[in-house]
Short mmCIF file of C-alpha atoms in Angstrom, two decimals:
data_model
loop_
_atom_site.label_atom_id
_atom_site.label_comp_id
_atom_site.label_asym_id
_atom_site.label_seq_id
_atom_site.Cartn_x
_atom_site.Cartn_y
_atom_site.Cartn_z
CA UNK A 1 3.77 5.03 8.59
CA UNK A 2 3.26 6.08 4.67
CA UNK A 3 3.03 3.45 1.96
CA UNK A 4 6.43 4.40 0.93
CA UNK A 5 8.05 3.19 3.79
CA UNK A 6 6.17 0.43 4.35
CA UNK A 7 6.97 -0.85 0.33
CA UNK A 8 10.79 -0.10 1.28
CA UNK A 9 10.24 -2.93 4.53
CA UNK A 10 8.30 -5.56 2.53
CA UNK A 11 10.42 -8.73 2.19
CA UNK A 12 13.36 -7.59 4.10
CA UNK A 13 15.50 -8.95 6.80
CA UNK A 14 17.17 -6.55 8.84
CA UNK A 15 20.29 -7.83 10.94
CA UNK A 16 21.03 -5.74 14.49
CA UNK A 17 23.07 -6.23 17.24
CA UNK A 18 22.58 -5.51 20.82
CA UNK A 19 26.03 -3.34 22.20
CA UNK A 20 25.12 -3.82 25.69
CA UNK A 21 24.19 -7.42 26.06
CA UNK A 22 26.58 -8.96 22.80
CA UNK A 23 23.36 -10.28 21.61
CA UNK A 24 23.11 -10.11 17.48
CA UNK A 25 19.40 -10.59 15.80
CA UNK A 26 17.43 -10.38 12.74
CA UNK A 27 13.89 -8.35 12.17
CA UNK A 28 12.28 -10.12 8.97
CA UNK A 29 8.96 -8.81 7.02
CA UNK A 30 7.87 -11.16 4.42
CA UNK A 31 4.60 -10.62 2.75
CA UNK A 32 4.59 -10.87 -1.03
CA UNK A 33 7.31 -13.31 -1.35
CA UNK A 34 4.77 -15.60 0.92
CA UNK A 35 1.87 -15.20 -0.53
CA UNK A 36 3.87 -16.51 -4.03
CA UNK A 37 5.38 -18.98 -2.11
CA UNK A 38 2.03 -20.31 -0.47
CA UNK A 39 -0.06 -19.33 -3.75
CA UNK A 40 2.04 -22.11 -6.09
CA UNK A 41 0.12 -24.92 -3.77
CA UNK A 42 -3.70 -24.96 -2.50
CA UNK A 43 -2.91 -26.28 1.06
CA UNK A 44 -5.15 -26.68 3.21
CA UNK A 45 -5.18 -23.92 5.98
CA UNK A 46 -3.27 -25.49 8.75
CA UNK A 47 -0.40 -26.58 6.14
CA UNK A 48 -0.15 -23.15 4.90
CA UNK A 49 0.61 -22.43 8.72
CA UNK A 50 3.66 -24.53 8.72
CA UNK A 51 4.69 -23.90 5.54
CA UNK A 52 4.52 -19.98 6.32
CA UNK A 53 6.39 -20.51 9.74
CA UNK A 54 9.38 -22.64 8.10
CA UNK A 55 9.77 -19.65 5.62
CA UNK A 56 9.93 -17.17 8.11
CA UNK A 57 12.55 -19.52 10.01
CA UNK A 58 14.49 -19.90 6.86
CA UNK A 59 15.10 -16.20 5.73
CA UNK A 60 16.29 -15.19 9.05
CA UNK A 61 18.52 -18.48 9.44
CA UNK A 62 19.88 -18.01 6.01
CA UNK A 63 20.45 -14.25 6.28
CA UNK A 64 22.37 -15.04 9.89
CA UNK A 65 24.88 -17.52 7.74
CA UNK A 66 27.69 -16.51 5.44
CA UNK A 67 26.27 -18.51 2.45
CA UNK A 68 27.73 -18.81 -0.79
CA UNK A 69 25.19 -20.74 -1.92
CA UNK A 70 22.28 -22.37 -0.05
CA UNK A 71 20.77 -23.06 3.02
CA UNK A 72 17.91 -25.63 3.47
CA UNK A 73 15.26 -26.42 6.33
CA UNK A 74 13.74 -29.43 6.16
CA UNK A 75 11.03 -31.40 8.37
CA UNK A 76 10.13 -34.77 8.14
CA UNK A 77 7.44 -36.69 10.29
CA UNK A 78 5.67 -39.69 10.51
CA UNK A 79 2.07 -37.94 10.69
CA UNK A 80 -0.22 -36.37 8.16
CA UNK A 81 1.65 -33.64 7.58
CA UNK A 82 5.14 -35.86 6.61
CA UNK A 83 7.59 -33.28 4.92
CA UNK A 84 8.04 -29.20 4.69
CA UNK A 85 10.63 -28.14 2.66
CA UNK A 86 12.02 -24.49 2.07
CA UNK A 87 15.63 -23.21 0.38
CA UNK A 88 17.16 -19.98 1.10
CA UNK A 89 19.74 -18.83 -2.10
CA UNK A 90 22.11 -16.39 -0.96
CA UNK A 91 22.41 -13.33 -3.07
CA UNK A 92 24.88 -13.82 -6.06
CA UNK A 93 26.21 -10.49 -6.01
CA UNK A 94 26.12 -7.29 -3.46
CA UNK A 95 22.43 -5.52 -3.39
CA UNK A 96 21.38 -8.51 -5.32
CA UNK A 97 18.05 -10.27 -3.13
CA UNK A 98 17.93 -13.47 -1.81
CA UNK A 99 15.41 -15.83 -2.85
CA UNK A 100 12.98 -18.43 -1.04
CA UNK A 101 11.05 -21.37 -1.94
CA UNK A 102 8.98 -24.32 0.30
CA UNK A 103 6.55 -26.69 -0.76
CA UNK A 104 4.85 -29.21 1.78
CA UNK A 105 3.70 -32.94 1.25
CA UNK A 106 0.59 -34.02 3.22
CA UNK A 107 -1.98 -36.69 3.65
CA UNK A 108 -5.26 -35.12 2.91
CA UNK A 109 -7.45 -37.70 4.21
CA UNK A 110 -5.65 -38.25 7.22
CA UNK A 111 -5.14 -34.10 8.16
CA UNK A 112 -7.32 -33.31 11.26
CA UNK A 113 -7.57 -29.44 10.23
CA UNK A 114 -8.86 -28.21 13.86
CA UNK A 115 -5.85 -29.65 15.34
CA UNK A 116 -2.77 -27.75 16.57
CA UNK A 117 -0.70 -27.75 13.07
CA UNK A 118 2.54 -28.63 15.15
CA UNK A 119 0.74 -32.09 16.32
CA UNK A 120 -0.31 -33.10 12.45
CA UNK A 121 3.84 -33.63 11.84
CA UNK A 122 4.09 -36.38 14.52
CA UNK A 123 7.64 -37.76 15.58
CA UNK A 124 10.35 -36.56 12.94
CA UNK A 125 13.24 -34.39 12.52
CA UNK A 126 14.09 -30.99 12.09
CA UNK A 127 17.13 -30.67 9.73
CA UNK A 128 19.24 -27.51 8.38
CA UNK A 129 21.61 -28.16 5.59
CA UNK A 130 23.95 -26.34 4.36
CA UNK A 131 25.45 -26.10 0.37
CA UNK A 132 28.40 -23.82 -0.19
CA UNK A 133 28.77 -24.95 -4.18
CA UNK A 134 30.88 -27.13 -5.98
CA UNK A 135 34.24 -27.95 -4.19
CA UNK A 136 32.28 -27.79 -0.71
CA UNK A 137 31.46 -30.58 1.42
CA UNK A 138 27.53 -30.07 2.61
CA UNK A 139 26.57 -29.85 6.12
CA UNK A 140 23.86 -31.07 7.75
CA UNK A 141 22.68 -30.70 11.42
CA UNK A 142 19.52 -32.49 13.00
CA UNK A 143 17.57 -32.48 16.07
CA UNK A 144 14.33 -34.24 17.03
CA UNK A 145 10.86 -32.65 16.84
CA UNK A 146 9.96 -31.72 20.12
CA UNK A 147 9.15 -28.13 21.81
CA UNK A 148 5.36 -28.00 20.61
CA UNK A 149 6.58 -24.93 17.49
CA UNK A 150 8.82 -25.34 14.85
CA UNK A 151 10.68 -22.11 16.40
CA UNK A 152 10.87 -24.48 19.11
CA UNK A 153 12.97 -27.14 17.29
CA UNK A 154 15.11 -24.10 15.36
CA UNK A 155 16.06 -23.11 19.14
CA UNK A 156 16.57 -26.18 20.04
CA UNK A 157 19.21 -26.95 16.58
CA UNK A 158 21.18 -24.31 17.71
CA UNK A 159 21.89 -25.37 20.82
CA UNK A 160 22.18 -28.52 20.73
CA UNK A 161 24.61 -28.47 16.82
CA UNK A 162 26.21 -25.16 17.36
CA UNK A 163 25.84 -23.80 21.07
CA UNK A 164 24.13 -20.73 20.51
CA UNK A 165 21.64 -19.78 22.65
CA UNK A 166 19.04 -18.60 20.30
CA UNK A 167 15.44 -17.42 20.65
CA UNK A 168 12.58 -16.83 17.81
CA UNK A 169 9.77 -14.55 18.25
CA UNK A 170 7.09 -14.78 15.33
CA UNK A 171 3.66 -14.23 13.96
CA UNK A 172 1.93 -15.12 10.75
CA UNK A 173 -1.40 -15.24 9.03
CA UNK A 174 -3.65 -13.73 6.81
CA UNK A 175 -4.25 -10.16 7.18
CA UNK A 176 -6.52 -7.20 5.58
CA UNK A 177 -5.21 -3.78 4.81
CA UNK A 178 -7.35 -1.02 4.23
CA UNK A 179 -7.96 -0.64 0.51
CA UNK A 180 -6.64 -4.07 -0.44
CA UNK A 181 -7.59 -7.68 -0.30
CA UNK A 182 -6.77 -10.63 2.10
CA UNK A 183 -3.27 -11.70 2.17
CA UNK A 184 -0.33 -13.17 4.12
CA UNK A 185 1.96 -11.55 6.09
CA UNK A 186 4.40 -12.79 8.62
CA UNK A 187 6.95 -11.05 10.56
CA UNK A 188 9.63 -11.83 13.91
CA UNK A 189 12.67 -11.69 15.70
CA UNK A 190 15.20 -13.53 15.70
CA UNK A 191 18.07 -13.47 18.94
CA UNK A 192 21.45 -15.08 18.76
CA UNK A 193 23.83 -14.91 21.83
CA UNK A 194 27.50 -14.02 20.31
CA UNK A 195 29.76 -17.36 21.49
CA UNK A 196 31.01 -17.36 24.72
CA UNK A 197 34.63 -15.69 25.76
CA UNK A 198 35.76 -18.60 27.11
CA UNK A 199 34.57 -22.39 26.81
CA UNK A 200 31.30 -23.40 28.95
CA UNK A 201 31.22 -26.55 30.47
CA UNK A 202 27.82 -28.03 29.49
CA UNK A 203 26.00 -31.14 31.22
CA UNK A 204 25.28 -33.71 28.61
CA UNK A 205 21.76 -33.72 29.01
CA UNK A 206 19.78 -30.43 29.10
CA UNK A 207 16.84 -29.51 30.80
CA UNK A 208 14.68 -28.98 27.82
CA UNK A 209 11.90 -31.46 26.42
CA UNK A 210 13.86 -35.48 25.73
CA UNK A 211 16.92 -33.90 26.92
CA UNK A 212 17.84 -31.72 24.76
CA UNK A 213 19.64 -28.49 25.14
CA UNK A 214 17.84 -25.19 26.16
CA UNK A 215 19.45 -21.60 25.78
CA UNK A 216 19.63 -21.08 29.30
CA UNK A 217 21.54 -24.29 30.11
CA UNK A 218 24.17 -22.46 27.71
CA UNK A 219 24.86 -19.24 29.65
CA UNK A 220 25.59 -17.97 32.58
CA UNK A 221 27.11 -15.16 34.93
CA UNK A 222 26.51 -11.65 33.11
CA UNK A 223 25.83 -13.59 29.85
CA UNK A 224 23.13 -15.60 31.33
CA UNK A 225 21.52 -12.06 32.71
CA UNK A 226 22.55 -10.19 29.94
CA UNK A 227 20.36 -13.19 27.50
CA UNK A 228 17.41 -13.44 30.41
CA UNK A 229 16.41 -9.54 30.04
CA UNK A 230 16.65 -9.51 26.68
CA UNK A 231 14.15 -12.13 26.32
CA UNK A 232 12.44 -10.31 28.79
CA UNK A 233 11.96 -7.10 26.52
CA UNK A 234 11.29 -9.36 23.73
CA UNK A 235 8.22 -11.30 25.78
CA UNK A 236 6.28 -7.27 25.21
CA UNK A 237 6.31 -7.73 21.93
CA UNK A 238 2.77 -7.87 20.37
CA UNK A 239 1.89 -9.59 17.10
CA UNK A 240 0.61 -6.59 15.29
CA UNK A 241 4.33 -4.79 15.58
CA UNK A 242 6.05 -8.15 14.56
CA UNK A 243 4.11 -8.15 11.40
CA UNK A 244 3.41 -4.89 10.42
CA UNK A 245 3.61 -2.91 8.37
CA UNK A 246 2.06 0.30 10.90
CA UNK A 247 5.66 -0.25 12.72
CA UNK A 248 8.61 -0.18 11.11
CA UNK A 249 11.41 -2.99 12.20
CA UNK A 250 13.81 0.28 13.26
CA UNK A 251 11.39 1.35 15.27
CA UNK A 252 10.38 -1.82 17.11
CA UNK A 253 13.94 -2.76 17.92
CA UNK A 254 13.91 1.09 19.57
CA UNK A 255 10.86 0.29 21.49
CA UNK A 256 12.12 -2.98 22.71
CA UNK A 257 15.52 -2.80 23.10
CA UNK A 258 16.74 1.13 23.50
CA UNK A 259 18.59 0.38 26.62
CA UNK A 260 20.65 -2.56 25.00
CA UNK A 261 22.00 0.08 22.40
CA UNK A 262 20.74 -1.34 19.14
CA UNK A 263 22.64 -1.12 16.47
CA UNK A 264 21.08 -1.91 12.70
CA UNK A 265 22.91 -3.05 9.28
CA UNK A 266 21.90 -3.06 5.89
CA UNK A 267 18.82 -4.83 5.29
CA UNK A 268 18.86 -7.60 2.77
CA UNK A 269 15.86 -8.13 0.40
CA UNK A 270 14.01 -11.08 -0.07
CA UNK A 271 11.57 -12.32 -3.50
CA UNK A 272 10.43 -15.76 -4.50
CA UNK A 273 13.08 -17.82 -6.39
CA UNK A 274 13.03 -21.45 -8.10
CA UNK A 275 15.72 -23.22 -9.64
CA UNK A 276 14.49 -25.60 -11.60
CA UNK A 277 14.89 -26.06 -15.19
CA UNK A 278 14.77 -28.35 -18.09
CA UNK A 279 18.25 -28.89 -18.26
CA UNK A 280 18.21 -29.84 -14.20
CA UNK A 281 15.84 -32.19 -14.86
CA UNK A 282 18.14 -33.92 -17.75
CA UNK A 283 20.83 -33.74 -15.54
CA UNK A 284 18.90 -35.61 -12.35
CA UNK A 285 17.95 -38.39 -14.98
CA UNK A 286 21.32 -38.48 -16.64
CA UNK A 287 22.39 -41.64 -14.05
CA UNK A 288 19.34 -43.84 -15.16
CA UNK A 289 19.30 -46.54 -18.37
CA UNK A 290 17.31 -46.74 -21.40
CA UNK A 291 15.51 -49.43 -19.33
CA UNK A 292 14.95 -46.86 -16.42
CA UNK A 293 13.44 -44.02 -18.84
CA UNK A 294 11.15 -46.77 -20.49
CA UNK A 295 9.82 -47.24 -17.15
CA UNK A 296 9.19 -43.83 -16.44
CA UNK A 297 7.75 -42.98 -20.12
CA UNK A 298 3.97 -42.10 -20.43
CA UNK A 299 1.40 -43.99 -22.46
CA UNK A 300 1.73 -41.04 -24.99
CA UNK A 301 5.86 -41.67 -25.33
CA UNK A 302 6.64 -38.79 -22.78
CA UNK A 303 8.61 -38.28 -19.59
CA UNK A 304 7.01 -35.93 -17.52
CA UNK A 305 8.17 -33.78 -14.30
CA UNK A 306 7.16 -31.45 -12.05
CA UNK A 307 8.26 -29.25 -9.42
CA UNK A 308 7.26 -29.21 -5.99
CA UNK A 309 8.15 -26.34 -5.29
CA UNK A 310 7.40 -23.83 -8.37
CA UNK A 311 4.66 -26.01 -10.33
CA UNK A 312 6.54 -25.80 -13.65
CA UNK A 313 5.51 -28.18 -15.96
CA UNK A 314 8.35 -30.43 -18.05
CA UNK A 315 7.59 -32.82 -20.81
CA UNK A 316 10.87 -34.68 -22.55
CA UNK A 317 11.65 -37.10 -25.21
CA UNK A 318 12.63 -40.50 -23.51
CA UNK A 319 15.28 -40.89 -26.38
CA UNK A 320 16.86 -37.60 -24.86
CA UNK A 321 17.34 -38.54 -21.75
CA UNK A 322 19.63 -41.04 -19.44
CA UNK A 323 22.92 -42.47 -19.76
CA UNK A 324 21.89 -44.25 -23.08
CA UNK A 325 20.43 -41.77 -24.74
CA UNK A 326 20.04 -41.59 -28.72
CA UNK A 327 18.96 -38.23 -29.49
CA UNK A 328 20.56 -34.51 -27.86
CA UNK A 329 18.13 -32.46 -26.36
CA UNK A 330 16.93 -30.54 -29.33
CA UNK A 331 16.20 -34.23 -31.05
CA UNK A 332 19.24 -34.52 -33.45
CA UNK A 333 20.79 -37.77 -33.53
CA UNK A 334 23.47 -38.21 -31.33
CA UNK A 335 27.59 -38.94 -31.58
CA UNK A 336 28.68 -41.95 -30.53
CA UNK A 337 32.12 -40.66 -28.80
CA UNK A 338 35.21 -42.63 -29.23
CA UNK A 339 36.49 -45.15 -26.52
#
């Protein structure tokens, strides 16, 4: 594989669909845009696991969505690891990338950093949510932790909010390529059953872990074969082609799947993206009261914020800010407006 085309599969997603089984998927590569996503924090190894995993979740979830606007994963526990957060902005116009962001919140002292990351979460949630824009009513979808892999839980979402059988194949880490230094890379399939022809009946407990839903109690007949040997090609798969970059994502899905008849789309690009700005901060304090600010305000008059997920740095006047506020962001007095 030359440089060349390994640069043109860096931070992609590339969507396929299975003719023979009407199974639809996603390759994704992400290496730069997660080392800047990981590289705005210094987490501790086994964070940086999650975090990496949840990112890898979220640009194939978000690229399998018609989004106008965003898509969020979030996961929330009651152990030392208690929230990983990552947003997925579609593109805003055709060619245009998509853009990522995560950040993680932890308890340092409590982290056990030779345990399995997955068991450092505890009991908690795994939630997708959904924001078309303004006008839109947001959507949110949650299922328990459970599974022992935040794949796991993603599989286990689809099933149980949207009955898809789905299936996630990944592998992440920090890697060496000749000539250059350490870095991450990630890389996996995704697999997506097309809905059923005709309704399923579907027992109201499934056979997975608490209950909950697996892919298989979602199939059957040819579907249900056509979704087992698929999974059964994808079991070959070895970490080193799901990652990269000596194998290109055409070529894997050839390897794996040439007797399903794979058929690829136009990959979509992916690069590190924040939103945040001063004038989002104004706006997020805009409901509080003089009072409010005070009590935010810094010894040296400030109000200070920071994002979680960037690291940018904001410093405002308290008289700018809030629902009572004096002065208009560049400090000139302001208007009182007529009742």
């Amino acid at each position: 594989m030359s440089k060349l085309s390994q640069i043109a599969w860096d931070d992609t997603v590339l969507p396929f669909q299975l003719d023979r089984s009407d199974i639809r998927g996603r390759v994704a590569r992400l290496d730069g845009v997660l080392e800047e996503v990981l590289s705005q924090h210094d987490y501790p190894r086994i964070v940086e696991m999650l975090v990496a995993e949840v990112a890898l979740l979220t640009a194939m979830i978000g690229q399998t969505i018609k989004l106008r606007w965003k898509l969020s994963i979030q996961v929330r526990g009651d152990g030392p690891i208690r929230i990983i957060a990552t947003d997925y902005y579609a593109p805003t116009a055709d060619g245009a990338p998509a853009r990522i962001r995560g950040w993680a919140s932890y308890d340092a002292e409590a982290l056990d950093e030779t345990a399995d990351p997955f068991s450092q979460i505890g009991q908690g949630y795994f939630a997708i949510l959904i924001d078309q824009g303004q006008g839109t009513t947001p959507y949110q979808g949650i299922t328990p932790l459970a599974g022992g892999s935040l794949s796991a839980c993603a599989e286990a979402y689809f099933a149980q909010s949207e009955q898809l059988a789905t299936r996630f194949e990944l592998s992440f880490g920090r890697s060496i390529l000749p000539g250059q230094g350490e870095s991450w890379r990630a890389g996996g399939v995704m697999l997506q059953h097309m809905p059923p022809a005709s309704p399923l009946h579907i027992a109201p407990e499934g056979s997975g872990e608490e209950g909950l839903l697996n892919p298989e109690d979602l199939l059957d007949g040819e579907e249900g074969e056509n979704w087992v040997r698929a999974n059964v090609l994808l079991d070959t798969v070895e970490d080193m082609e799901l990652i990269g970059p000596t194998v290109q994502p055409t070529d894997l899905l050839v390897r794996l799947f040439h007797e399903e008849k794979p058929r690829v789309f136009d990959p979509q690009r992916v690069e590190f993206g924040c939103t945040c700005s001063a004038d989002r901060v104004r706006q997020s304090l805009s409901i509080y009261s003089a009072r409010d600010i005070g009590h935010m305000t810094t010894d040296d008059g400030k109000v200070t914020a920071d994002c979680q997920f960037c690291g940018a740095h904001y410093e405002f006047d308290p008289e700018t800010l809030g629902f009572e506020a004096v002065k208009n962001a560049d400090g000139t007095p302001r208007e009182e407006s007529d009742d």
